[in-house]
Short mmCIF file of C-alpha atoms in Angstrom, two decimals:
data_model
loop_
_atom_site.label_atom_id
_atom_site.label_comp_id
_atom_site.label_asym_id
_atom_site.label_seq_id
_atom_site.Cartn_x
_atom_site.Cartn_y
_atom_site.Cartn_z
CA MET A 284 115.39 -39.03 83.05
CA ALA A 285 112.81 -39.48 80.83
CA GLY A 286 109.84 -41.74 83.11
CA HIS A 287 110.97 -39.39 86.05
CA GLY A 288 109.86 -36.10 83.34
CA ALA A 289 106.49 -37.84 82.23
CA GLY A 290 105.85 -38.80 85.98
CA ASP A 291 105.85 -34.87 87.43
CA GLY A 292 102.38 -34.19 86.51
CA ARG A 293 103.63 -31.17 84.86
CA SER A 294 101.90 -30.74 81.21
CA PRO A 295 104.80 -30.19 78.93
CA PRO A 296 104.57 -26.22 77.85
CA SER A 297 102.40 -24.57 75.63
CA PRO A 298 103.95 -23.09 72.44
CA LEU A 299 103.13 -19.92 73.33
CA GLU A 300 106.16 -19.89 76.40
CA GLU A 301 109.33 -20.94 76.63
CA PRO A 302 110.07 -23.55 78.80
CA VAL A 303 111.35 -23.04 81.99
CA ALA A 304 113.45 -24.68 83.48
CA ARG A 305 113.19 -28.11 85.95
CA GLY A 306 113.41 -25.75 90.01
CA SER A 307 112.67 -23.16 89.18
CA SER A 308 108.96 -22.08 90.30
CA ARG A 309 109.98 -19.39 91.77
CA SER A 310 110.32 -17.87 87.83
CA LEU A 311 107.62 -19.08 86.62
CA THR A 312 105.14 -17.57 89.76
CA ARG A 313 106.29 -14.29 88.49
CA ALA A 314 106.14 -14.35 84.38
CA HIS A 315 102.62 -15.51 85.71
CA ARG A 316 101.48 -12.62 87.50
CA ARG A 317 103.88 -10.84 84.47
CA ARG A 318 101.27 -11.29 82.20
CA ALA A 319 98.18 -11.65 83.93
CA THR A 320 99.30 -7.35 85.54
CA VAL A 321 99.51 -7.28 81.32
CA ARG A 322 96.42 -8.17 80.33
CA ALA A 323 94.20 -6.85 82.60
CA ALA A 324 95.93 -3.54 81.64
CA ALA A 325 95.08 -4.00 77.77
CA ALA A 326 91.73 -4.95 79.78
CA LEU A 327 91.82 -1.46 81.22
CA LEU A 328 92.73 0.27 77.95
CA LEU A 329 90.27 -1.42 76.11
CA CYS A 330 87.78 -0.52 78.33
CA GLY A 331 88.43 2.76 78.83
CA ALA A 332 88.72 3.13 74.25
CA ALA A 333 85.60 1.08 74.39
CA VAL A 334 83.50 3.92 76.95
CA PRO A 335 84.13 7.31 75.20
CA ALA A 336 82.99 5.77 72.07
CA CYS A 337 80.42 3.60 72.98
CA ALA A 338 79.70 7.92 75.29
CA SER A 339 79.99 9.18 72.07
CA SER A 340 77.82 7.15 69.96
CA SER A 341 75.12 6.55 72.60
CA GLU A 342 75.14 9.67 75.45
CA HIS A 343 76.29 12.03 72.58
CA ARG A 344 73.81 11.43 70.24
CA PRO A 345 71.54 13.78 71.41
CA ASP A 346 73.62 16.54 72.26
CA ARG A 347 74.45 16.30 68.31
CA ALA A 348 70.79 16.30 66.86
CA ALA A 349 70.11 18.52 69.47
CA SER A 350 73.42 20.51 68.17
CA GLU A 351 71.89 20.57 64.60
CA SER A 352 68.07 21.03 64.88
CA ALA A 353 69.34 24.17 66.37
CA ARG A 354 71.46 25.16 63.07
CA GLN A 355 68.34 25.07 60.76
CA SER A 356 66.38 26.82 63.39
CA ALA A 357 68.53 29.37 63.17
CA LEU A 358 69.68 29.21 58.93
CA GLN A 359 65.38 29.20 58.40
CA ALA A 360 64.98 32.56 60.89
CA SER A 361 67.75 34.56 59.01
CA ALA A 362 66.50 33.68 55.82
CA ALA A 363 63.30 34.76 57.08
CA ALA A 364 64.43 38.07 58.01
CA LYS A 365 66.43 38.32 54.86
CA ARG A 366 62.97 38.01 53.23
CA LYS A 367 61.40 40.25 55.38
CA ALA A 368 63.27 43.23 55.40
CA GLY A 369 63.82 42.09 51.85
CA LYS A 370 59.76 43.09 51.23
CA GLU A 371 60.36 46.45 53.44
CA ALA A 372 63.20 47.64 51.37
CA ALA A 373 61.15 47.16 48.29
CA LYS A 374 57.80 48.47 50.68
CA LYS A 375 60.05 52.04 51.58
CA ALA A 376 61.92 52.06 47.42
CA GLU A 377 58.18 51.80 45.95
CA SER A 378 57.44 54.33 48.56
CA ALA A 379 60.44 56.91 47.95
CA ARG A 380 59.46 56.48 43.41
CA LEU A 381 55.25 57.49 44.90
CA LEU A 382 54.05 61.70 44.68
CA PRO A 383 55.08 63.00 47.91
CA GLY A 384 51.24 62.36 50.34
CA MET A 385 50.40 59.84 47.67
CA PRO A 386 48.96 57.05 49.69
CA PRO A 387 50.68 53.33 48.88
CA PRO A 388 48.83 51.21 46.32
CA LEU A 389 47.64 48.10 48.47
CA ASP A 390 48.55 46.55 46.33
CA PRO A 391 51.48 46.61 43.50
CA ARG A 392 50.16 44.03 41.04
CA ASP A 393 46.69 45.08 41.46
CA LEU A 394 46.21 49.58 41.44
CA TYR A 395 42.13 49.05 41.91
CA ALA A 396 43.32 45.84 45.25
CA ALA A 397 40.68 49.17 47.19
CA ASP A 398 37.49 49.03 45.32
CA ARG A 399 36.26 45.21 45.53
CA PRO A 400 32.15 44.88 46.44
CA GLY A 401 31.27 46.36 49.69
CA LYS A 402 34.38 47.32 50.74
CA LEU A 403 32.97 50.85 51.77
CA SER A 404 35.54 53.53 53.42
CA ARG A 405 34.37 54.79 56.56
CA THR A 406 34.09 57.95 55.59
CA VAL A 407 30.65 56.95 52.79
CA LYS A 408 29.46 53.13 54.42
CA ASP A 409 27.29 55.22 55.75
CA TYR A 410 26.14 57.52 52.76
CA PRO A 411 22.72 55.91 51.29
CA SER A 412 22.75 54.39 47.61
CA ARG A 413 22.23 56.85 44.48
CA VAL A 414 22.78 57.72 40.88
CA TYR A 415 23.93 61.41 40.14
CA VAL A 416 22.45 62.41 36.17
CA PRO A 417 23.65 65.24 35.18
CA ASN A 418 20.99 66.27 32.17
CA THR A 419 23.52 68.24 29.88
CA LEU A 420 20.55 70.11 27.78
CA SER A 421 17.68 70.77 30.99
CA ASP A 422 21.21 71.83 33.87
CA THR A 423 19.05 68.82 36.58
CA VAL A 424 20.77 66.45 38.37
CA SER A 425 18.33 62.51 38.43
CA VAL A 426 18.57 61.67 41.69
CA ILE A 427 17.83 57.85 41.21
CA ASP A 428 17.26 54.89 43.87
CA PRO A 429 19.00 52.76 42.66
CA LYS A 430 16.83 49.92 45.02
CA LYS A 431 13.66 51.07 43.35
CA PHE A 432 15.23 51.11 39.29
CA LYS A 433 12.83 55.39 39.73
CA VAL A 434 13.87 58.51 39.91
CA VAL A 435 13.46 60.02 42.93
CA ARG A 436 14.35 63.66 43.36
CA THR A 437 15.49 66.61 40.48
CA VAL A 438 17.86 69.15 41.73
CA GLN A 439 19.06 72.30 39.79
CA VAL A 440 22.17 73.07 39.09
CA GLY A 441 24.09 75.98 36.40
CA HIS A 442 24.26 75.98 33.57
CA GLN A 443 24.97 72.27 30.72
CA PRO A 444 26.17 69.69 33.59
CA GLN A 445 28.69 67.66 32.32
CA HIS A 446 29.70 65.36 35.60
CA VAL A 447 28.64 64.64 38.46
CA VAL A 448 32.57 63.80 40.18
CA PRO A 449 33.67 63.06 43.43
CA SER A 450 35.89 65.06 45.69
CA TRP A 451 38.86 62.70 46.71
CA ASP A 452 37.58 63.20 50.41
CA LEU A 453 34.86 61.36 48.94
CA LYS A 454 32.78 63.91 51.10
CA THR A 455 31.56 66.07 48.79
CA LEU A 456 29.90 65.27 45.13
CA TRP A 457 30.73 67.91 42.53
CA VAL A 458 28.68 68.76 39.69
CA ASN A 459 30.68 70.34 36.51
CA ASN A 460 28.90 72.65 34.63
CA ASP A 461 30.63 73.95 32.11
CA LEU A 462 28.74 76.12 30.53
CA GLY A 463 27.34 78.54 33.94
CA ASN A 464 31.54 78.99 34.51
CA THR A 465 30.62 77.28 38.27
CA LEU A 466 30.83 73.57 40.50
CA THR A 467 27.76 72.94 42.47
CA PRO A 468 28.54 70.47 45.38
CA ILE A 469 26.04 68.14 46.27
CA ASN A 470 26.17 66.49 50.59
CA PRO A 471 26.10 63.06 49.89
CA ALA A 472 25.15 62.36 52.73
CA ASN A 473 22.16 63.66 53.42
CA GLY A 474 21.48 65.47 49.59
CA ARG A 475 21.84 68.82 51.19
CA VAL A 476 22.96 71.37 47.79
CA GLY A 477 25.36 73.85 48.03
CA ARG A 478 26.02 76.64 46.67
CA PRO A 479 27.78 76.78 44.04
CA VAL A 480 31.82 77.81 43.63
CA ASP A 481 33.53 79.92 40.83
CA VAL A 482 35.46 78.43 38.13
CA HIS A 483 35.74 79.19 34.16
CA ASP A 484 35.25 76.86 32.15
CA PRO A 485 35.13 73.00 34.63
CA TYR A 486 34.05 70.69 31.53
CA ASN A 487 35.24 68.12 33.51
CA LEU A 488 37.68 68.05 37.41
CA TYR A 489 40.08 65.65 38.54
CA PHE A 490 42.28 64.80 41.48
CA THR A 491 46.12 64.73 42.32
CA PRO A 492 46.83 61.47 44.39
CA ASP A 493 47.80 63.20 46.60
CA GLY A 494 44.53 65.51 47.69
CA LYS A 495 46.53 68.93 47.42
CA TYR A 496 44.61 69.98 43.41
CA ALA A 497 42.09 69.41 41.76
CA VAL A 498 43.25 69.50 37.75
CA VAL A 499 39.83 71.24 36.24
CA MET A 500 39.90 70.39 32.79
CA ALA A 501 39.28 73.32 30.79
CA SER A 502 37.78 72.02 28.25
CA MET A 503 36.88 75.84 25.87
CA ASP A 504 39.76 76.99 27.33
CA ARG A 505 42.81 74.75 25.76
CA ALA A 506 44.22 74.54 29.46
CA LEU A 507 44.85 72.26 33.03
CA VAL A 508 44.05 74.09 36.05
CA PHE A 509 45.43 73.37 39.80
CA ARG A 510 43.09 75.25 42.36
CA ASP A 511 43.40 73.39 46.31
CA ALA A 512 41.42 70.28 46.54
CA HIS A 513 38.96 72.23 49.23
CA THR A 514 38.19 75.90 48.25
CA MET A 515 39.70 75.60 44.97
CA LYS A 516 41.21 78.53 44.71
CA VAL A 517 43.90 78.92 41.35
CA VAL A 518 46.22 77.81 42.24
CA LYS A 519 48.56 76.71 38.19
CA SER A 520 47.15 77.01 34.70
CA VAL A 521 49.25 75.11 32.41
CA PRO A 522 47.67 76.16 28.48
CA VAL A 523 48.47 73.19 26.61
CA ASP A 524 49.00 74.08 22.49
CA CYS A 525 45.84 70.84 22.30
CA TYR A 526 42.35 70.75 21.86
CA GLY A 527 39.17 69.74 24.03
CA VAL A 528 41.05 68.16 26.65
CA ASN A 529 38.23 66.04 28.96
CA HIS A 530 39.98 62.92 30.09
CA ALA A 531 42.21 60.99 32.29
CA ASP A 532 43.86 58.92 34.30
CA PHE A 533 46.64 59.06 36.39
CA SER A 534 50.16 56.70 36.85
CA PRO A 535 50.00 53.85 39.36
CA ASP A 536 53.33 56.26 41.17
CA GLY A 537 51.49 59.68 40.90
CA ARG A 538 54.25 61.44 39.46
CA TYR A 539 52.41 61.53 35.45
CA PHE A 540 49.51 61.40 34.66
CA ILE A 541 47.57 61.25 31.00
CA VAL A 542 44.53 63.29 28.65
CA SER A 543 43.27 62.97 25.89
CA CYS A 544 42.59 66.01 23.98
CA GLU A 545 39.37 65.20 21.29
CA PHE A 546 38.61 67.67 19.09
CA SER A 547 42.53 67.22 17.63
CA GLY A 548 42.69 64.39 18.27
CA GLU A 549 46.22 63.87 21.26
CA LEU A 550 47.31 62.53 23.85
CA LEU A 551 49.50 64.52 26.69
CA LYS A 552 51.04 63.52 29.50
CA VAL A 553 51.07 65.18 32.45
CA ASP A 554 54.34 65.88 35.10
CA THR A 555 52.04 66.20 38.77
CA ALA A 556 54.08 67.63 40.86
CA LYS A 557 55.74 70.51 38.03
CA LYS A 558 52.08 70.67 36.68
CA LYS A 559 53.84 70.70 33.40
CA VAL A 560 52.50 68.41 29.53
CA ILE A 561 56.30 67.19 29.30
CA ALA A 562 54.78 64.93 26.06
CA LYS A 563 52.34 65.08 23.14
CA GLN A 564 51.36 63.32 20.70
CA ARG A 565 48.86 62.46 17.69
CA LEU A 566 46.85 60.21 17.18
CA PRO A 567 47.30 58.27 14.21
CA ILE A 568 44.67 57.96 12.41
CA ALA A 569 42.74 61.02 10.72
CA GLY A 570 39.95 63.33 12.42
CA ALA A 571 40.84 60.31 15.89
CA MET A 572 38.75 61.72 18.71
CA PRO A 573 40.15 59.95 22.37
CA GLN A 574 37.90 60.11 25.10
CA ASP A 575 37.57 58.43 28.55
CA VAL A 576 41.65 57.27 29.31
CA LYS A 577 41.93 54.32 32.04
CA ILE A 578 44.77 52.33 32.97
CA SER A 579 45.22 48.20 33.37
CA PRO A 580 45.28 47.17 37.07
CA ASN A 581 49.10 46.18 36.31
CA GLY A 582 49.36 49.13 36.06
CA LYS A 583 51.77 48.32 32.58
CA THR A 584 49.19 49.62 29.61
CA TRP A 585 47.37 52.03 29.31
CA TYR A 586 43.21 51.73 26.77
CA ILE A 587 42.67 55.70 25.67
CA ALA A 588 37.95 54.97 23.60
CA ASP A 589 38.07 56.57 20.29
CA MET A 590 35.06 57.42 19.91
CA VAL A 591 35.42 58.27 16.00
CA ALA A 592 38.77 55.25 15.56
CA ASN A 593 35.63 53.26 17.35
CA GLY A 594 38.10 51.01 19.44
CA LEU A 595 40.70 50.91 22.71
CA TRP A 596 44.33 52.57 22.13
CA VAL A 597 46.63 50.65 23.50
CA LEU A 598 49.50 52.82 25.66
CA ASN A 599 52.65 52.14 27.87
CA GLY A 600 52.24 55.13 29.68
CA ASP A 601 56.35 54.80 30.79
CA THR A 602 57.41 55.31 26.85
CA PHE A 603 54.19 57.17 25.61
CA GLY A 604 55.28 55.35 22.52
CA LYS A 605 53.07 54.39 19.36
CA PRO A 606 49.27 53.01 20.79
CA ARG A 607 47.84 49.83 19.50
CA LEU A 608 44.80 50.72 18.00
CA LEU A 609 42.10 47.85 19.70
CA PRO A 610 38.36 47.38 17.78
CA THR A 611 35.51 47.50 19.90
CA GLY A 612 32.75 48.90 18.41
CA LYS A 613 30.74 52.07 16.80
CA GLY A 614 31.53 54.85 19.34
CA THR A 615 33.38 53.37 21.84
CA HIS A 616 33.08 56.03 24.00
CA GLY A 617 33.42 55.11 28.74
CA LEU A 618 35.70 52.77 30.35
CA TYR A 619 34.67 50.66 33.87
CA VAL A 620 36.91 47.99 35.20
CA SER A 621 34.85 45.06 37.35
CA ARG A 622 35.73 44.99 41.56
CA ASP A 623 37.53 41.57 40.84
CA SER A 624 39.93 43.93 38.56
CA GLY A 625 39.26 41.59 35.83
CA SER A 626 37.95 42.70 33.01
CA MET A 627 36.60 46.28 31.29
CA TYR A 628 33.29 47.63 30.76
CA ILE A 629 33.82 49.09 27.42
CA SER A 630 30.46 51.64 26.20
CA ASN A 631 29.64 52.31 22.41
CA ARG A 632 27.66 54.55 21.58
CA GLY A 633 27.22 54.81 18.89
CA GLU A 634 25.78 51.34 18.74
CA GLY A 635 24.07 50.42 21.67
CA THR A 636 26.77 48.23 22.82
CA ILE A 637 28.60 47.40 25.77
CA SER A 638 32.55 45.08 25.21
CA VAL A 639 34.56 43.88 27.76
CA LEU A 640 37.81 43.36 27.58
CA SER A 641 39.21 40.19 29.41
CA PHE A 642 43.00 42.17 31.28
CA LYS A 643 44.53 39.07 31.80
CA SER A 644 44.66 38.08 27.97
CA GLY A 645 43.57 41.82 26.15
CA LYS A 646 41.27 40.89 24.00
CA LEU A 647 37.31 40.65 24.05
CA VAL A 648 35.73 38.25 25.31
CA ARG A 649 31.53 39.63 25.35
CA ARG A 650 29.19 41.99 23.70
CA TRP A 651 25.95 42.70 24.61
CA ARG A 652 24.00 44.87 22.58
CA LEU A 653 20.85 47.37 24.79
CA PRO A 654 17.04 45.92 23.17
CA GLY A 655 15.56 48.59 21.36
CA GLY A 656 18.89 50.29 20.87
CA GLY A 657 20.32 53.11 22.88
CA SER A 658 22.92 56.26 23.26
CA PRO A 659 25.26 53.74 26.79
CA ASP A 660 27.55 56.61 27.56
CA MET A 661 29.12 57.24 30.83
CA GLY A 662 28.53 55.78 34.14
CA GLY A 663 30.33 53.35 36.70
CA LEU A 664 29.12 50.45 38.75
CA SER A 665 27.34 49.42 41.98
CA THR A 666 28.66 49.21 45.55
CA ASP A 667 28.41 44.61 44.90
CA GLY A 668 30.05 45.26 41.08
CA LYS A 669 26.39 43.29 39.89
CA VAL A 670 25.25 46.03 37.73
CA LEU A 671 26.95 49.19 35.55
CA TRP A 672 24.80 51.91 35.50
CA LEU A 673 24.86 54.00 32.26
CA SER A 674 23.40 57.47 31.19
CA GLY A 675 22.02 57.89 27.53
CA ARG A 676 22.52 60.80 26.35
CA TYR A 677 20.69 60.81 23.02
CA ASN A 678 17.69 59.16 24.44
CA ALA A 679 17.38 60.69 27.80
CA GLU A 680 17.91 57.49 29.62
CA VAL A 681 19.94 55.87 32.03
CA TYR A 682 20.74 52.08 31.94
CA ALA A 683 21.08 49.34 34.33
CA ILE A 684 22.96 46.66 33.30
CA ASP A 685 23.55 43.40 34.77
CA THR A 686 27.59 42.46 34.82
CA ARG A 687 26.49 38.03 34.85
CA THR A 688 24.57 38.12 32.15
CA GLY A 689 24.38 41.51 29.85
CA ARG A 690 20.82 41.39 30.58
CA LEU A 691 19.63 45.12 30.50
CA ARG A 692 17.41 44.92 34.17
CA ALA A 693 16.12 48.52 33.84
CA ARG A 694 15.53 52.10 31.43
CA ILE A 695 14.86 55.06 32.88
CA PRO A 696 13.71 58.25 31.94
CA VAL A 697 15.91 61.66 33.04
CA GLY A 698 16.37 64.53 31.73
CA GLY A 699 17.49 65.70 29.05
CA GLY A 700 21.29 65.00 27.60
CA PRO A 701 21.99 62.81 30.55
CA HIS A 702 25.84 63.01 30.77
CA GLY A 703 28.16 61.51 32.78
CA LEU A 704 26.59 60.11 35.92
CA ALA A 705 28.15 59.32 39.20
CA VAL A 706 27.74 55.92 40.73
CA TYR A 707 27.88 56.93 44.50
CA PRO A 708 29.06 55.63 47.33
CA GLN A 709 31.83 52.84 45.90
CA PRO A 710 34.61 51.03 47.48
CA GLY A 711 38.30 52.91 47.78
CA ARG A 712 40.07 54.87 49.57
CA TYR A 713 40.32 57.80 47.66
CA SER A 714 38.33 59.75 44.49
CA LEU A 715 40.97 60.58 41.23
CA GLY A 716 38.14 62.34 40.60
CA HIS A 717 35.90 62.13 36.49
CA THR A 718 32.62 59.89 37.56
CA GLY A 719 34.75 57.91 40.25
CA ILE A 720 37.95 57.19 39.54
CA PHE A 721 38.47 55.01 43.32
CA ARG A 722 42.48 54.14 43.95
#
């Protein structure tokens, strides 16, 4: 048995296989077939499982990346749309706050953004550059060519001209003949002098930001007189109980303006649309004599020159609370914002100096003294902002001062008692009046 088993040529069964009885070759064949079938099925199952996995990790990977990229793009587009909608909503809200009809600010963060060097509007870009000087004691206007630093013409006007004021639409210069009770129009395009318009007590002149009304500072009449900006017909006269209304400036939204009363040392806050005084305060110093008024570029701070307090009153116009005093020099008078909105030039009439205020720090950064003295009063900046022009009130002269160095470039003789001179044209979309407040 043993020898027969060893000599039949067959190998012993695998430990994993059940022994098959001798002579069962048919059963063995069936078993092999079953095992082969099982192995093939397993292989197919493994292949079937592997193919999707392989496809998922290779063929499907670009689709997933593309989907993620599309999702990120959609998120970014949505965020951009929300930002745009937010800006548009903010603009609409800002426009809703503005005085109706008022041009919106070019930049809400800078009221003087339209006053950049050389940025002349289409209306004035071809006007000849001139400096118009009202001589209160001579009843004339001296016209200076700023390139030649020379008077090229003298115009006879009404009695005691105080200021030369650009109209809201920039097309007319109005000479305020205070004691003559008239306004003399000058066409800045050709220098033609028009027929005087009857206006009582026009010490100074402003325009509402919507361009509808001229506001006459009737100093001796103790009134703010709203007139049609073109015909100068009276629309409403607002009596005031202070003395000497003379200078003003408007809030960023045009809803109110602040007025100085030089002879009673008071300030008024006026509702523009209602044409009504809504608040008043007396400055906290005996004998205060407020003059020019100017708002900061960001619209948050107001400055009022005071020639007796010898400095600037610094005020929050919205709250109209108690102001603080910033000393600048003797006889503080005129205020002028630089072309880059970074500084303000302050004329100190009583000592012949010009102080320079930094809006960023709120501090004085320079002081220029006129050689040989002088009485710097009212004026304005050249188109490029490089020259500050000021009248010499008690010296019958005009000063041209380099704004980069403070050097006096020229001292030009004019008529007696020069006051609110206008440099024209200047950058800006429209005028709020005085010797040139442009926005």
